[in-house]
mmCIF file with all atom_site columns, C-alpha atoms in Angstrom:
data_model
loop_
_atom_site.group_PDB
_atom_site.id
_atom_site.type_symbol
_atom_site.label_atom_id
_atom_site.label_alt_id
_atom_site.label_comp_id
_atom_site.label_asym_id
_atom_site.label_entity_id
_atom_site.label_seq_id
_atom_site.pdbx_PDB_ins_code
_atom_site.Cartn_x
_atom_site.Cartn_y
_atom_site.Cartn_z
_atom_site.occupancy
_atom_site.B_iso_or_equiv
_atom_site.pdbx_formal_charge
_atom_site.auth_seq_id
_atom_site.auth_comp_id
_atom_site.auth_asym_id
_atom_site.auth_atom_id
_atom_site.pdbx_PDB_model_num
ATOM 1   C CA . MET Q 1 1   ? 2.933  27.151 52.401 1.00 40.00 ? 268 MET Q CA 1
ATOM 2   C CA . SER Q 1 2   ? 4.637  30.338 51.287 1.00 42.00 ? 269 SER Q CA 1
ATOM 3   C CA . THR Q 1 3   ? 3.960  32.391 48.219 1.00 41.00 ? 270 THR Q CA 1
ATOM 4   C CA . GLN Q 1 4   ? 6.910  33.481 46.130 1.00 43.00 ? 271 GLN Q CA 1
ATOM 5   C CA . VAL Q 1 5   ? 7.342  36.937 44.663 1.00 41.00 ? 272 VAL Q CA 1
ATOM 6   C CA . THR Q 1 6   ? 9.614  36.957 41.631 1.00 40.00 ? 273 THR Q CA 1
ATOM 7   C CA . ALA Q 1 7   ? 11.578 39.779 40.065 1.00 41.00 ? 274 ALA Q CA 1
ATOM 8   C CA . PRO Q 1 8   ? 14.087 39.631 37.222 1.00 39.00 ? 275 PRO Q CA 1
ATOM 9   C CA . ILE Q 1 9   ? 17.700 40.014 38.289 1.00 39.00 ? 276 ILE Q CA 1
ATOM 10  C CA . HIS Q 1 10  ? 20.420 38.992 35.866 1.00 38.00 ? 277 HIS Q CA 1
ATOM 11  C CA . PRO Q 1 11  ? 23.723 38.020 37.503 1.00 40.00 ? 278 PRO Q CA 1
ATOM 12  C CA . ILE Q 1 12  ? 26.584 35.990 36.127 1.00 37.00 ? 279 ILE Q CA 1
ATOM 13  C CA . LYS Q 1 13  ? 26.805 32.325 37.004 1.00 35.00 ? 280 LYS Q CA 1
ATOM 14  C CA . VAL Q 1 14  ? 30.003 30.475 36.236 1.00 36.00 ? 281 VAL Q CA 1
ATOM 15  C CA . GLU Q 1 15  ? 29.737 26.830 35.218 1.00 37.00 ? 282 GLU Q CA 1
ATOM 16  C CA . GLY Q 1 16  ? 30.061 24.423 38.117 1.00 38.00 ? 283 GLY Q CA 1
ATOM 17  C CA . GLU Q 1 17  ? 28.867 26.878 40.727 1.00 37.00 ? 284 GLU Q CA 1
ATOM 18  C CA . GLY Q 1 18  ? 25.825 26.378 42.863 1.00 36.00 ? 285 GLY Q CA 1
ATOM 19  C CA . PRO Q 1 19  ? 22.622 28.267 42.058 1.00 36.00 ? 286 PRO Q CA 1
ATOM 20  C CA . ASN Q 1 20  ? 23.352 31.128 44.451 1.00 32.00 ? 287 ASN Q CA 1
ATOM 21  C CA . GLU Q 1 21  ? 27.127 31.274 44.116 1.00 33.00 ? 288 GLU Q CA 1
ATOM 22  C CA . ILE Q 1 22  ? 28.187 33.842 41.586 1.00 33.00 ? 289 ILE Q CA 1
ATOM 23  C CA . ALA Q 1 23  ? 31.562 35.025 40.397 1.00 36.00 ? 290 ALA Q CA 1
ATOM 24  C CA . GLN Q 1 24  ? 31.216 38.595 39.314 1.00 48.00 ? 291 GLN Q CA 1
ATOM 25  C CA . GLY Q 1 25  ? 32.443 42.018 40.218 1.00 60.00 ? 292 GLY Q CA 1
ATOM 26  C CA . ASN Q 1 26  ? 30.416 44.475 42.199 1.00 71.00 ? 293 ASN Q CA 1
ATOM 27  C CA . GLU Q 1 27  ? 27.587 46.180 40.375 1.00 75.00 ? 294 GLU Q CA 1
ATOM 28  C CA . ALA Q 1 28  ? 27.037 49.919 40.759 1.00 79.00 ? 295 ALA Q CA 1
ATOM 29  C CA . PHE Q 1 29  ? 23.758 51.133 42.261 1.00 84.00 ? 296 PHE Q CA 1
ATOM 30  C CA . THR Q 1 30  ? 22.186 54.521 42.793 1.00 88.00 ? 297 THR Q CA 1
ATOM 31  C CA . TRP Q 1 31  ? 18.926 55.875 44.123 1.00 91.00 ? 298 TRP Q CA 1
ATOM 32  C CA . VAL Q 1 32  ? 17.983 57.688 40.917 1.00 92.00 ? 299 VAL Q CA 1
ATOM 33  C CA . GLU Q 1 33  ? 15.081 59.732 42.293 1.00 93.00 ? 300 GLU Q CA 1
ATOM 34  C CA . ARG Q 1 34  ? 17.201 61.117 45.131 1.00 94.00 ? 301 ARG Q CA 1
ATOM 35  C CA . ASN Q 1 35  ? 20.826 61.107 43.977 1.00 94.00 ? 302 ASN Q CA 1
ATOM 36  C CA . VAL Q 1 36  ? 20.621 62.205 40.336 1.00 94.00 ? 303 VAL Q CA 1
ATOM 37  C CA . PRO Q 1 37  ? 18.717 65.466 40.943 1.00 95.00 ? 304 PRO Q CA 1
ATOM 38  C CA . ALA Q 1 38  ? 20.989 66.327 43.897 1.00 96.00 ? 305 ALA Q CA 1
ATOM 39  C CA . ALA Q 1 39  ? 24.132 65.737 41.807 1.00 95.00 ? 306 ALA Q CA 1
ATOM 40  C CA . VAL Q 1 40  ? 22.826 67.657 38.785 1.00 95.00 ? 307 VAL Q CA 1
ATOM 41  C CA . LEU Q 1 41  ? 21.770 70.590 40.966 1.00 96.00 ? 308 LEU Q CA 1
ATOM 42  C CA . ALA Q 1 42  ? 25.188 70.699 42.673 1.00 96.00 ? 309 ALA Q CA 1
ATOM 43  C CA . LEU Q 1 43  ? 26.968 70.650 39.308 1.00 95.00 ? 310 LEU Q CA 1
ATOM 44  C CA . LEU Q 1 44  ? 24.724 73.353 37.829 1.00 94.00 ? 311 LEU Q CA 1
ATOM 45  C CA . ASN Q 1 45  ? 25.145 75.556 40.892 1.00 95.00 ? 312 ASN Q CA 1
ATOM 46  C CA . ASN Q 1 46  ? 28.937 75.295 40.774 1.00 94.00 ? 313 ASN Q CA 1
ATOM 47  C CA . TYR Q 1 47  ? 29.973 75.006 37.124 1.00 91.00 ? 314 TYR Q CA 1
ATOM 48  C CA . THR Q 1 48  ? 30.717 78.717 36.690 1.00 92.00 ? 315 THR Q CA 1
ATOM 49  C CA . ASP Q 1 49  ? 33.132 78.742 39.637 1.00 92.00 ? 316 ASP Q CA 1
ATOM 50  C CA . PRO Q 1 50  ? 36.603 78.113 38.137 1.00 91.00 ? 317 PRO Q CA 1
ATOM 51  C CA . SER Q 1 51  ? 37.935 76.969 41.516 1.00 91.00 ? 318 SER Q CA 1
ATOM 52  C CA . LYS Q 1 52  ? 35.586 73.962 41.380 1.00 91.00 ? 319 LYS Q CA 1
ATOM 53  C CA . ASN Q 1 53  ? 37.167 72.712 38.123 1.00 88.00 ? 320 ASN Q CA 1
ATOM 54  C CA . ILE Q 1 54  ? 33.975 70.950 37.020 1.00 90.00 ? 321 ILE Q CA 1
ATOM 55  C CA . SER Q 1 55  ? 34.155 71.212 33.221 1.00 88.00 ? 322 SER Q CA 1
ATOM 56  C CA . GLY Q 1 56  ? 35.396 68.229 31.237 1.00 86.00 ? 323 GLY Q CA 1
ATOM 57  C CA . LYS Q 1 57  ? 34.995 65.628 33.986 1.00 86.00 ? 324 LYS Q CA 1
ATOM 58  C CA . SER Q 1 58  ? 32.707 62.643 34.396 1.00 84.00 ? 325 SER Q CA 1
ATOM 59  C CA . TYR Q 1 59  ? 30.704 62.380 37.588 1.00 88.00 ? 326 TYR Q CA 1
ATOM 60  C CA . PRO Q 1 60  ? 29.480 58.845 38.271 1.00 86.00 ? 327 PRO Q CA 1
ATOM 61  C CA . ILE Q 1 61  ? 26.450 59.076 40.535 1.00 89.00 ? 328 ILE Q CA 1
ATOM 62  C CA . VAL Q 1 62  ? 26.891 55.868 42.507 1.00 87.00 ? 329 VAL Q CA 1
ATOM 63  C CA . ASN Q 1 63  ? 25.968 55.398 46.126 1.00 85.00 ? 330 ASN Q CA 1
ATOM 64  C CA . ALA Q 1 64  ? 26.894 51.714 46.464 1.00 86.00 ? 331 ALA Q CA 1
ATOM 65  C CA . THR Q 1 65  ? 28.741 48.909 44.726 1.00 82.00 ? 332 THR Q CA 1
ATOM 66  C CA . MET Q 1 66  ? 28.009 45.348 45.749 1.00 82.00 ? 333 MET Q CA 1
ATOM 67  C CA . LEU Q 1 67  ? 27.191 41.854 44.574 1.00 79.00 ? 334 LEU Q CA 1
ATOM 68  C CA . TYR Q 1 68  ? 23.554 41.040 43.906 1.00 79.00 ? 335 TYR Q CA 1
ATOM 69  C CA . ALA Q 1 69  ? 23.745 38.444 46.681 1.00 82.00 ? 336 ALA Q CA 1
ATOM 70  C CA . LYS Q 1 70  ? 24.547 41.229 49.159 1.00 88.00 ? 337 LYS Q CA 1
ATOM 71  C CA . LEU Q 1 71  ? 21.659 43.308 47.816 1.00 88.00 ? 338 LEU Q CA 1
ATOM 72  C CA . ALA Q 1 72  ? 19.360 40.334 48.395 1.00 88.00 ? 339 ALA Q CA 1
ATOM 73  C CA . ALA Q 1 73  ? 20.638 39.993 51.981 1.00 91.00 ? 340 ALA Q CA 1
ATOM 74  C CA . MET Q 1 74  ? 20.118 43.717 52.623 1.00 92.00 ? 341 MET Q CA 1
ATOM 75  C CA . THR Q 1 75  ? 16.620 43.516 51.167 1.00 91.00 ? 342 THR Q CA 1
ATOM 76  C CA . ALA Q 1 76  ? 15.813 40.570 53.424 1.00 91.00 ? 343 ALA Q CA 1
ATOM 77  C CA . GLU Q 1 77  ? 17.024 42.458 56.480 1.00 92.00 ? 344 GLU Q CA 1
ATOM 78  C CA . VAL Q 1 78  ? 15.066 45.634 55.719 1.00 90.00 ? 345 VAL Q CA 1
ATOM 79  C CA . LEU Q 1 79  ? 11.857 43.852 54.706 1.00 87.00 ? 346 LEU Q CA 1
ATOM 80  C CA . GLY Q 1 80  ? 12.040 41.198 57.400 1.00 86.00 ? 347 GLY Q CA 1
ATOM 81  C CA . VAL Q 1 81  ? 11.465 38.338 54.955 1.00 85.00 ? 348 VAL Q CA 1
ATOM 82  C CA . GLU Q 1 82  ? 13.636 35.673 53.394 1.00 86.00 ? 349 GLU Q CA 1
ATOM 83  C CA . VAL Q 1 83  ? 15.045 36.736 50.025 1.00 85.00 ? 350 VAL Q CA 1
ATOM 84  C CA . THR Q 1 84  ? 16.639 34.115 47.794 1.00 78.00 ? 351 THR Q CA 1
ATOM 85  C CA . PHE Q 1 85  ? 18.946 35.134 44.980 1.00 74.00 ? 352 PHE Q CA 1
ATOM 86  C CA . THR Q 1 86  ? 19.165 32.803 41.970 1.00 71.00 ? 353 THR Q CA 1
ATOM 87  C CA . SER Q 1 87  ? 21.242 33.442 38.895 1.00 66.00 ? 354 SER Q CA 1
ATOM 88  C CA . VAL Q 1 88  ? 19.982 33.234 35.348 1.00 66.00 ? 355 VAL Q CA 1
ATOM 89  C CA . LEU Q 1 89  ? 20.327 30.163 33.181 1.00 66.00 ? 356 LEU Q CA 1
ATOM 90  C CA . PRO Q 1 90  ? 21.480 30.390 29.545 1.00 66.00 ? 357 PRO Q CA 1
ATOM 91  C CA . MET Q 1 91  ? 18.653 30.949 27.090 1.00 69.00 ? 358 MET Q CA 1
ATOM 92  C CA . GLY Q 1 92  ? 20.393 29.967 23.852 1.00 71.00 ? 359 GLY Q CA 1
ATOM 93  C CA . VAL Q 1 93  ? 19.730 33.381 22.301 1.00 73.00 ? 360 VAL Q CA 1
ATOM 94  C CA . LEU Q 1 94  ? 23.023 35.220 21.724 1.00 72.00 ? 361 LEU Q CA 1
ATOM 95  C CA . PRO Q 1 95  ? 21.855 38.778 22.537 1.00 74.00 ? 362 PRO Q CA 1
ATOM 96  C CA . MET Q 1 96  ? 20.179 37.628 25.750 1.00 72.00 ? 363 MET Q CA 1
ATOM 97  C CA . ASP Q 1 97  ? 23.083 35.426 26.793 1.00 68.00 ? 364 ASP Q CA 1
ATOM 98  C CA . GLU Q 1 98  ? 25.509 38.286 26.075 1.00 67.00 ? 365 GLU Q CA 1
ATOM 99  C CA . MET Q 1 99  ? 23.646 40.484 28.526 1.00 67.00 ? 366 MET Q CA 1
ATOM 100 C CA . VAL Q 1 100 ? 24.075 38.016 31.363 1.00 63.00 ? 367 VAL Q CA 1
ATOM 101 C CA . GLY Q 1 101 ? 27.602 36.878 30.625 1.00 59.00 ? 368 GLY Q CA 1
ATOM 102 C CA . ARG Q 1 102 ? 26.740 33.329 29.595 1.00 56.00 ? 369 ARG Q CA 1
ATOM 103 C CA . VAL Q 1 103 ? 28.325 33.592 26.153 1.00 53.00 ? 370 VAL Q CA 1
ATOM 104 C CA . PRO Q 1 104 ? 31.654 31.745 26.681 1.00 50.00 ? 371 PRO Q CA 1
ATOM 105 C CA . LYS Q 1 105 ? 29.979 28.402 27.445 1.00 47.00 ? 372 LYS Q CA 1
ATOM 106 C CA . LEU Q 1 106 ? 27.386 28.662 24.691 1.00 44.00 ? 373 LEU Q CA 1
ATOM 107 C CA . TYR Q 1 107 ? 29.497 30.382 22.052 1.00 47.00 ? 374 TYR Q CA 1
ATOM 108 C CA . PRO Q 1 108 ? 33.162 29.382 22.570 1.00 48.00 ? 375 PRO Q CA 1
ATOM 109 C CA . ILE Q 1 109 ? 34.368 31.472 19.615 1.00 50.00 ? 376 ILE Q CA 1
ATOM 110 C CA . LEU Q 1 110 ? 33.592 34.623 21.642 1.00 48.00 ? 377 LEU Q CA 1
ATOM 111 C CA . LEU Q 1 111 ? 35.483 33.463 24.725 1.00 44.00 ? 378 LEU Q CA 1
ATOM 112 C CA . ASP Q 1 112 ? 38.418 35.818 24.191 1.00 46.00 ? 379 ASP Q CA 1
ATOM 113 C CA . THR Q 1 113 ? 36.250 38.829 23.402 1.00 46.00 ? 380 THR Q CA 1
ATOM 114 C CA . LEU Q 1 114 ? 34.155 38.897 26.566 1.00 42.00 ? 381 LEU Q CA 1
ATOM 115 C CA . VAL Q 1 115 ? 34.817 39.263 30.258 1.00 40.00 ? 382 VAL Q CA 1
ATOM 116 C CA . PRO Q 1 116 ? 33.219 36.111 31.678 1.00 43.00 ? 383 PRO Q CA 1
ATOM 117 C CA . THR Q 1 117 ? 32.942 37.443 35.234 1.00 40.00 ? 384 THR Q CA 1
ATOM 118 C CA . GLN Q 1 118 ? 30.860 40.495 34.366 1.00 44.00 ? 385 GLN Q CA 1
ATOM 119 C CA . TYR Q 1 119 ? 27.830 41.270 32.274 1.00 50.00 ? 386 TYR Q CA 1
ATOM 120 C CA . ALA Q 1 120 ? 29.065 41.125 28.719 1.00 51.00 ? 387 ALA Q CA 1
ATOM 121 C CA . ALA Q 1 121 ? 26.736 44.004 27.837 1.00 51.00 ? 388 ALA Q CA 1
ATOM 122 C CA . HIS Q 1 122 ? 28.319 46.120 30.588 1.00 52.00 ? 389 HIS Q CA 1
ATOM 123 C CA . ALA Q 1 123 ? 31.936 45.138 29.861 1.00 51.00 ? 390 ALA Q CA 1
ATOM 124 C CA . GLU Q 1 124 ? 32.732 48.367 28.008 1.00 50.00 ? 391 GLU Q CA 1
ATOM 125 C CA . TYR Q 1 125 ? 31.807 50.304 31.149 1.00 50.00 ? 392 TYR Q CA 1
ATOM 126 C CA . SER Q 1 126 ? 33.718 48.043 33.497 1.00 52.00 ? 393 SER Q CA 1
ATOM 127 C CA . GLY Q 1 127 ? 35.943 50.202 35.637 1.00 48.00 ? 394 GLY Q CA 1
ATOM 128 C CA . PHE Q 1 128 ? 34.105 53.443 34.912 1.00 52.00 ? 395 PHE Q CA 1
ATOM 129 C CA . TYR Q 1 129 ? 32.111 53.300 38.109 1.00 62.00 ? 396 TYR Q CA 1
ATOM 130 C CA . THR Q 1 130 ? 34.616 51.219 40.058 1.00 64.00 ? 397 THR Q CA 1
ATOM 131 C CA . ALA Q 1 131 ? 37.402 53.730 39.379 1.00 66.00 ? 398 ALA Q CA 1
ATOM 132 C CA . THR Q 1 132 ? 35.642 56.349 41.520 1.00 73.00 ? 399 THR Q CA 1
ATOM 133 C CA . PRO Q 1 133 ? 35.328 55.932 45.292 1.00 81.00 ? 400 PRO Q CA 1
ATOM 134 C CA . VAL Q 1 134 ? 31.774 55.576 46.561 1.00 84.00 ? 401 VAL Q CA 1
ATOM 135 C CA . PRO Q 1 135 ? 30.282 58.018 47.200 1.00 87.00 ? 402 PRO Q CA 1
ATOM 136 C CA . ASN Q 1 136 ? 31.945 60.205 44.575 1.00 88.00 ? 403 ASN Q CA 1
ATOM 137 C CA . PRO Q 1 137 ? 34.253 62.556 46.535 1.00 91.00 ? 404 PRO Q CA 1
ATOM 138 C CA . ASP Q 1 138 ? 33.963 65.300 43.886 1.00 92.00 ? 405 ASP Q CA 1
ATOM 139 C CA . LEU Q 1 139 ? 30.184 65.371 44.288 1.00 94.00 ? 406 LEU Q CA 1
ATOM 140 C CA . VAL Q 1 140 ? 30.414 65.170 48.082 1.00 95.00 ? 407 VAL Q CA 1
ATOM 141 C CA . ALA Q 1 141 ? 32.771 68.189 47.985 1.00 95.00 ? 408 ALA Q CA 1
ATOM 142 C CA . LEU Q 1 142 ? 30.026 70.053 46.104 1.00 96.00 ? 409 LEU Q CA 1
ATOM 143 C CA . GLY Q 1 143 ? 27.581 69.262 48.913 1.00 95.00 ? 410 GLY Q CA 1
ATOM 144 C CA . VAL Q 1 144 ? 25.756 66.234 47.480 1.00 96.00 ? 411 VAL Q CA 1
ATOM 145 C CA . GLN Q 1 145 ? 24.392 63.976 50.204 1.00 94.00 ? 412 GLN Q CA 1
ATOM 146 C CA . PHE Q 1 146 ? 23.864 60.498 48.798 1.00 94.00 ? 413 PHE Q CA 1
ATOM 147 C CA . GLY Q 1 147 ? 21.056 58.296 50.023 1.00 92.00 ? 414 GLY Q CA 1
ATOM 148 C CA . THR Q 1 148 ? 22.040 54.754 50.942 1.00 91.00 ? 415 THR Q CA 1
ATOM 149 C CA . ILE Q 1 149 ? 20.665 51.505 49.574 1.00 92.00 ? 416 ILE Q CA 1
ATOM 150 C CA . GLU Q 1 150 ? 19.319 50.726 53.052 1.00 93.00 ? 417 GLU Q CA 1
ATOM 151 C CA . GLU Q 1 151 ? 17.463 54.058 53.088 1.00 94.00 ? 418 GLU Q CA 1
ATOM 152 C CA . PHE Q 1 152 ? 16.084 53.359 49.614 1.00 93.00 ? 419 PHE Q CA 1
ATOM 153 C CA . LEU Q 1 153 ? 14.846 49.933 50.664 1.00 92.00 ? 420 LEU Q CA 1
ATOM 154 C CA . ASP Q 1 154 ? 13.343 51.312 53.870 1.00 92.00 ? 421 ASP Q CA 1
ATOM 155 C CA . MET Q 1 155 ? 11.750 54.457 52.393 1.00 92.00 ? 422 MET Q CA 1
ATOM 156 C CA . GLU Q 1 156 ? 10.742 53.334 48.891 1.00 90.00 ? 423 GLU Q CA 1
ATOM 157 C CA . VAL Q 1 157 ? 10.501 49.553 48.737 1.00 88.00 ? 424 VAL Q CA 1
ATOM 158 C CA . LYS Q 1 158 ? 9.267  48.588 52.195 1.00 89.00 ? 425 LYS Q CA 1
ATOM 159 C CA . PRO Q 1 159 ? 6.159  50.836 52.260 1.00 88.00 ? 426 PRO Q CA 1
ATOM 160 C CA . ARG Q 1 160 ? 5.072  49.447 48.890 1.00 84.00 ? 427 ARG Q CA 1
ATOM 161 C CA . LEU Q 1 161 ? 5.628  45.792 49.671 1.00 81.00 ? 428 LEU Q CA 1
ATOM 162 C CA . VAL Q 1 162 ? 5.540  45.111 53.379 1.00 69.00 ? 429 VAL Q CA 1
ATOM 163 C CA . THR Q 1 163 ? 1.767  44.683 53.663 1.00 66.00 ? 430 THR Q CA 1
ATOM 164 C CA . SER Q 1 164 ? 1.555  42.317 50.711 1.00 61.00 ? 431 SER Q CA 1
ATOM 165 C CA . LEU Q 1 165 ? 4.775  40.339 51.189 1.00 55.00 ? 432 LEU Q CA 1
ATOM 166 C CA . PRO Q 1 166 ? 4.720  36.626 51.814 1.00 55.00 ? 433 PRO Q CA 1
ATOM 167 C CA . THR Q 1 167 ? 7.268  35.140 54.184 1.00 51.00 ? 434 THR Q CA 1
ATOM 168 C CA . THR Q 1 168 ? 9.589  34.371 51.259 1.00 51.00 ? 435 THR Q CA 1
ATOM 169 C CA . VAL Q 1 169 ? 10.599 36.659 48.416 1.00 50.00 ? 436 VAL Q CA 1
ATOM 170 C CA . LYS Q 1 170 ? 12.459 34.965 45.595 1.00 52.00 ? 437 LYS Q CA 1
ATOM 171 C CA . ASN Q 1 171 ? 14.424 36.906 42.995 1.00 51.00 ? 438 ASN Q CA 1
ATOM 172 C CA . VAL Q 1 172 ? 14.675 34.721 39.938 1.00 46.00 ? 439 VAL Q CA 1
ATOM 173 C CA . ALA Q 1 173 ? 16.645 35.815 36.919 1.00 47.00 ? 440 ALA Q CA 1
ATOM 174 C CA . GLY Q 1 174 ? 15.243 33.167 34.645 1.00 43.00 ? 441 GLY Q CA 1
ATOM 175 C CA . THR Q 1 175 ? 14.297 29.554 34.424 1.00 40.00 ? 442 THR Q CA 1
ATOM 176 C CA . LEU Q 1 176 ? 14.224 26.972 31.712 1.00 37.00 ? 443 LEU Q CA 1
ATOM 177 C CA . PRO Q 1 177 ? 11.089 24.924 31.116 1.00 37.00 ? 444 PRO Q CA 1
#
């Protein structure tokens, strides 16, 4: 008998798909504790140099873009346990369903206003992070060394969980009674 560890993850599930089959674009990820300070420091150290042309630009601090299913597979590999990814079910509450892209089925009038294959709440930012190669070449040129998701899982997640993990870890976005 295995114990299950649950954590909220909110992907998009398109009607008619299996519980672990999702149709969505890649989500952007970063190791905040490592990447954000390194990027900010590089920008602050170089902003007065006109040859760097830093002013007026956006600098997405993204070290990986991937589907949640891939993140689950990477987590399983690093932790050495089975990780199951399950997408969220509709809750019937518009603001919550908007966040997880379930609005078109529940609220057909909004079908044309939302992108059904991405988080509706993130739709206005769609393309912002995907328009920049990963890692951001402008930040790399300034000397920023991005940590990887694998390093994050190995250095931050594994030490905290590996002694208490059951043989199965299940990421569940939500369930209905």
